[in-house]
Amino acid sequence: AKLHLRPDGILQQWFPMGSRDPAIVASVARALNESFPYVRVFRSIEGWGYHFLASTSPLPPVSAAVLASHLPPAATADLLEWGPATTAEQQFAAVLNQELALDSLIQQAPGVPALQDDRPVNEYYLLRRVQDAEYRRRWWQHFLDRVGIKS
C-alpha cells in the first residue's frame, strides 16, 4: 500500500476486534510502525477495533470541527447513520478523544513479529489459543457446563 501512496498520502485502516487477540493487533501495529514513520491510532467507537492512520509525512492533529466541516452532506448522513453521536463533530470527537500510543498496542504482545504475507500471524489464532493452558481450561469448563456435566 505504501508504494501506491503519494508522498503526502495517508493510509487509513480500520482493524475490527472480533477476536480480541493481542498478538494479532500487535502484529498489525508493528507492521505499520516498521513501514511508516508517522502512525496514529484511535480506538473505534464502542471499542469495536482500531482506526490506524499511517503516512510518510507528518500527521498533525486536526479538530473534530475541522474534520466535520469537510464532509459533504451525504457523507455526514452516512457517518451518523449508526450513531452514537447526533452530529458529525461529536462523532469525530468520540474517536479523536480515544487516541492511543502505537507502542501500547505493540507492547501487548512484544515478541510477536510484524504481520507480513509470509508471516500471517492472524491466520494462526487457533493454534495460539490451543497452546494456551488457561484457554484450554476455560474452554473445557464451558463445554462441560453446556453438556450438563459437573466438574
mmCIF file of C-alpha atoms in Angstrom:
data_model
loop_
_atom_site.group_PDB
_atom_site.id
_atom_site.type_symbol
_atom_site.label_atom_id
_atom_site.label_comp_id
_atom_site.label_asym_id
_atom_site.label_seq_id
_atom_site.Cartn_x
_atom_site.Cartn_y
_atom_site.Cartn_z
ATOM 1 C CA ALA A 1 0.000 0.000 0.000
ATOM 2 C CA LYS A 2 2.859 2.362 0.817
ATOM 3 C CA LEU A 3 4.163 2.191 -2.759
ATOM 4 C CA HIS A 4 0.799 3.358 -4.101
ATOM 5 C CA LEU A 5 0.549 6.458 -1.892
ATOM 6 C CA ARG A 6 1.546 9.936 -2.971
ATOM 7 C CA PRO A 7 4.315 11.449 -0.803
ATOM 8 C CA ASP A 8 1.689 13.210 1.334
ATOM 9 C CA GLY A 9 -0.818 10.338 1.151
ATOM 10 C CA ILE A 10 -2.443 8.716 4.166
ATOM 11 C CA LEU A 11 -3.246 5.044 4.589
ATOM 12 C CA GLN A 12 -6.389 4.522 6.669
ATOM 13 C CA GLN A 13 -7.017 1.045 8.028
ATOM 14 C CA TRP A 14 -9.859 0.026 10.305
ATOM 15 C CA PHE A 15 -8.974 -3.116 12.201
ATOM 16 C CA PRO A 16 -12.044 -4.767 13.761
ATOM 17 C CA MET A 17 -11.544 -6.570 17.041
ATOM 18 C CA GLY A 18 -13.712 -9.655 16.868
ATOM 19 C CA SER A 19 -11.089 -11.975 18.324
ATOM 20 C CA ARG A 20 -9.624 -9.667 20.961
ATOM 21 C CA ASP A 21 -6.294 -11.460 20.406
ATOM 22 C CA PRO A 22 -3.498 -9.051 21.422
ATOM 23 C CA ALA A 23 -0.987 -10.872 19.192
ATOM 24 C CA ILE A 24 -2.927 -10.006 16.048
ATOM 25 C CA VAL A 25 -3.302 -6.340 16.987
ATOM 26 C CA ALA A 26 0.378 -6.135 17.975
ATOM 27 C CA SER A 27 1.461 -7.659 14.651
ATOM 28 C CA VAL A 28 -0.624 -5.160 12.660
ATOM 29 C CA ALA A 29 0.645 -2.229 14.758
ATOM 30 C CA ARG A 30 4.250 -3.421 14.401
ATOM 31 C CA ALA A 31 3.882 -3.776 10.616
ATOM 32 C CA LEU A 32 2.611 -0.207 10.300
ATOM 33 C CA ASN A 33 5.311 1.047 12.663
ATOM 34 C CA GLU A 34 8.020 -0.623 10.559
ATOM 35 C CA SER A 35 6.563 0.617 7.262
ATOM 36 C CA PHE A 36 5.655 4.227 8.040
ATOM 37 C CA PRO A 37 7.459 6.928 10.029
ATOM 38 C CA TYR A 38 4.158 8.514 11.116
ATOM 39 C CA VAL A 39 1.332 6.430 12.555
ATOM 40 C CA ARG A 40 -1.624 7.427 14.703
ATOM 41 C CA VAL A 41 -4.147 5.008 16.155
ATOM 42 C CA PHE A 42 -7.592 5.579 17.640
ATOM 43 C CA ARG A 43 -9.883 3.159 19.457
ATOM 44 C CA SER A 44 -13.075 2.747 17.475
ATOM 45 C CA ILE A 45 -16.433 3.907 18.765
ATOM 46 C CA GLU A 46 -17.800 1.465 21.326
ATOM 47 C CA GLY A 47 -14.447 -0.389 21.311
ATOM 48 C CA TRP A 48 -15.079 -2.340 18.104
ATOM 49 C CA GLY A 49 -11.492 -2.119 16.927
ATOM 50 C CA TYR A 50 -8.886 0.426 15.948
ATOM 51 C CA HIS A 51 -8.526 3.088 13.266
ATOM 52 C CA PHE A 52 -4.939 3.414 12.024
ATOM 53 C CA LEU A 53 -3.657 6.397 10.035
ATOM 54 C CA ALA A 54 -0.181 5.982 8.531
ATOM 55 C CA SER A 55 1.918 8.203 6.295
ATOM 56 C CA THR A 56 5.426 9.085 5.181
ATOM 57 C CA SER A 57 4.535 12.690 6.053
ATOM 58 C CA PRO A 58 3.647 14.088 9.495
ATOM 59 C CA LEU A 59 0.046 13.638 10.658
ATOM 60 C CA PRO A 60 -0.757 16.799 12.597
ATOM 61 C CA PRO A 61 -3.745 16.836 14.936
ATOM 62 C CA VAL A 62 -6.964 18.132 13.366
ATOM 63 C CA SER A 63 -10.019 19.102 15.396
ATOM 64 C CA ALA A 64 -13.353 17.334 15.151
ATOM 65 C CA ALA A 65 -14.917 20.599 13.970
ATOM 66 C CA VAL A 66 -12.475 20.918 11.058
ATOM 67 C CA LEU A 67 -12.999 17.293 10.011
ATOM 68 C CA ALA A 68 -16.780 17.678 10.165
ATOM 69 C CA SER A 69 -16.642 20.865 8.088
ATOM 70 C CA HIS A 70 -15.018 18.984 5.190
ATOM 71 C CA LEU A 71 -17.788 16.391 4.846
ATOM 72 C CA PRO A 72 -20.390 16.697 2.116
ATOM 73 C CA PRO A 73 -23.996 16.180 3.311
ATOM 74 C CA ALA A 74 -24.208 12.579 2.046
ATOM 75 C CA ALA A 75 -21.024 11.625 3.912
ATOM 76 C CA THR A 76 -22.332 13.279 7.087
ATOM 77 C CA ALA A 77 -25.564 11.283 6.835
ATOM 78 C CA ASP A 78 -23.578 8.083 6.344
ATOM 79 C CA LEU A 79 -21.310 8.863 9.301
ATOM 80 C CA LEU A 80 -24.264 9.472 11.608
ATOM 81 C CA GLU A 81 -26.410 6.559 10.441
ATOM 82 C CA TRP A 82 -25.273 4.204 13.212
ATOM 83 C CA GLY A 83 -24.502 6.817 15.867
ATOM 84 C CA PRO A 84 -23.935 7.114 18.701
ATOM 85 C CA ALA A 85 -23.476 10.871 18.199
ATOM 86 C CA THR A 86 -26.042 13.179 16.645
ATOM 87 C CA THR A 87 -23.588 15.500 14.851
ATOM 88 C CA ALA A 88 -20.536 14.812 12.702
ATOM 89 C CA GLU A 89 -18.389 16.882 15.050
ATOM 90 C CA GLN A 90 -19.478 14.788 18.049
ATOM 91 C CA GLN A 91 -18.886 11.576 16.098
ATOM 92 C CA PHE A 92 -15.348 12.611 15.145
ATOM 93 C CA ALA A 93 -14.649 13.772 18.702
ATOM 94 C CA ALA A 94 -15.728 10.379 20.049
ATOM 95 C CA VAL A 95 -12.924 8.770 18.048
ATOM 96 C CA LEU A 96 -10.312 11.540 18.312
ATOM 97 C CA ASN A 97 -10.606 11.513 22.110
ATOM 98 C CA GLN A 98 -9.556 7.862 22.139
ATOM 99 C CA GLU A 99 -6.111 8.173 20.565
ATOM 100 C CA LEU A 100 -3.608 5.604 21.789
ATOM 101 C CA ALA A 101 0.147 5.323 21.611
ATOM 102 C CA LEU A 102 1.052 2.805 18.905
ATOM 103 C CA ASP A 103 3.637 1.272 21.242
ATOM 104 C CA SER A 104 0.893 0.446 23.748
ATOM 105 C CA LEU A 105 -0.596 -1.971 21.202
ATOM 106 C CA ILE A 106 2.779 -3.465 20.304
ATOM 107 C CA GLN A 107 3.619 -3.999 23.981
ATOM 108 C CA GLN A 108 0.525 -6.167 24.481
ATOM 109 C CA ALA A 109 2.493 -8.915 22.678
ATOM 110 C CA PRO A 110 6.063 -7.609 22.328
ATOM 111 C CA GLY A 111 7.525 -10.835 20.918
ATOM 112 C CA VAL A 112 5.097 -11.086 18.010
ATOM 113 C CA PRO A 113 6.580 -10.270 14.587
ATOM 114 C CA ALA A 114 5.135 -7.718 12.202
ATOM 115 C CA LEU A 115 2.290 -9.028 10.052
ATOM 116 C CA GLN A 116 3.632 -9.917 6.598
ATOM 117 C CA ASP A 117 2.446 -12.066 3.724
ATOM 118 C CA ASP A 118 4.927 -14.781 4.669
ATOM 119 C CA ARG A 119 4.238 -14.394 8.421
ATOM 120 C CA PRO A 120 0.429 -14.331 8.683
ATOM 121 C CA VAL A 121 0.059 -14.007 12.462
ATOM 122 C CA ASN A 122 -3.678 -13.520 12.048
ATOM 123 C CA GLU A 123 -4.039 -16.969 10.465
ATOM 124 C CA TYR A 124 -2.584 -18.816 13.469
ATOM 125 C CA TYR A 125 -5.145 -17.654 16.011
ATOM 126 C CA LEU A 126 -6.494 -21.138 16.760
ATOM 127 C CA LEU A 127 -3.020 -22.638 17.123
ATOM 128 C CA ARG A 128 -2.042 -19.972 19.673
ATOM 129 C CA ARG A 129 -5.287 -20.496 21.569
ATOM 130 C CA VAL A 130 -4.964 -24.273 21.913
ATOM 131 C CA GLN A 131 -1.389 -23.881 23.155
ATOM 132 C CA ASP A 132 -2.649 -21.631 25.968
ATOM 133 C CA ALA A 133 -3.347 -23.805 29.044
ATOM 134 C CA GLU A 134 -5.708 -21.247 30.618
ATOM 135 C CA TYR A 135 -7.746 -21.013 27.417
ATOM 136 C CA ARG A 136 -7.987 -24.802 27.207
ATOM 137 C CA ARG A 137 -9.148 -24.979 30.849
ATOM 138 C CA ARG A 138 -11.847 -22.335 30.290
ATOM 139 C CA TRP A 139 -12.981 -23.949 27.039
ATOM 140 C CA TRP A 140 -13.240 -27.390 28.682
ATOM 141 C CA GLN A 141 -15.189 -25.959 31.620
ATOM 142 C CA HIS A 142 -17.566 -24.192 29.215
ATOM 143 C CA PHE A 143 -18.056 -27.442 27.300
ATOM 144 C CA LEU A 144 -18.802 -29.416 30.478
ATOM 145 C CA ASP A 145 -21.259 -26.753 31.610
ATOM 146 C CA ARG A 146 -23.037 -26.841 28.220
ATOM 147 C CA VAL A 147 -23.479 -30.609 28.272
ATOM 148 C CA GLY A 148 -24.555 -30.591 31.920
ATOM 149 C CA ILE A 149 -21.588 -32.410 33.444
ATOM 150 C CA LYS A 150 -20.376 -31.149 36.811
ATOM 151 C CA SER A 151 -16.619 -30.942 37.113
#
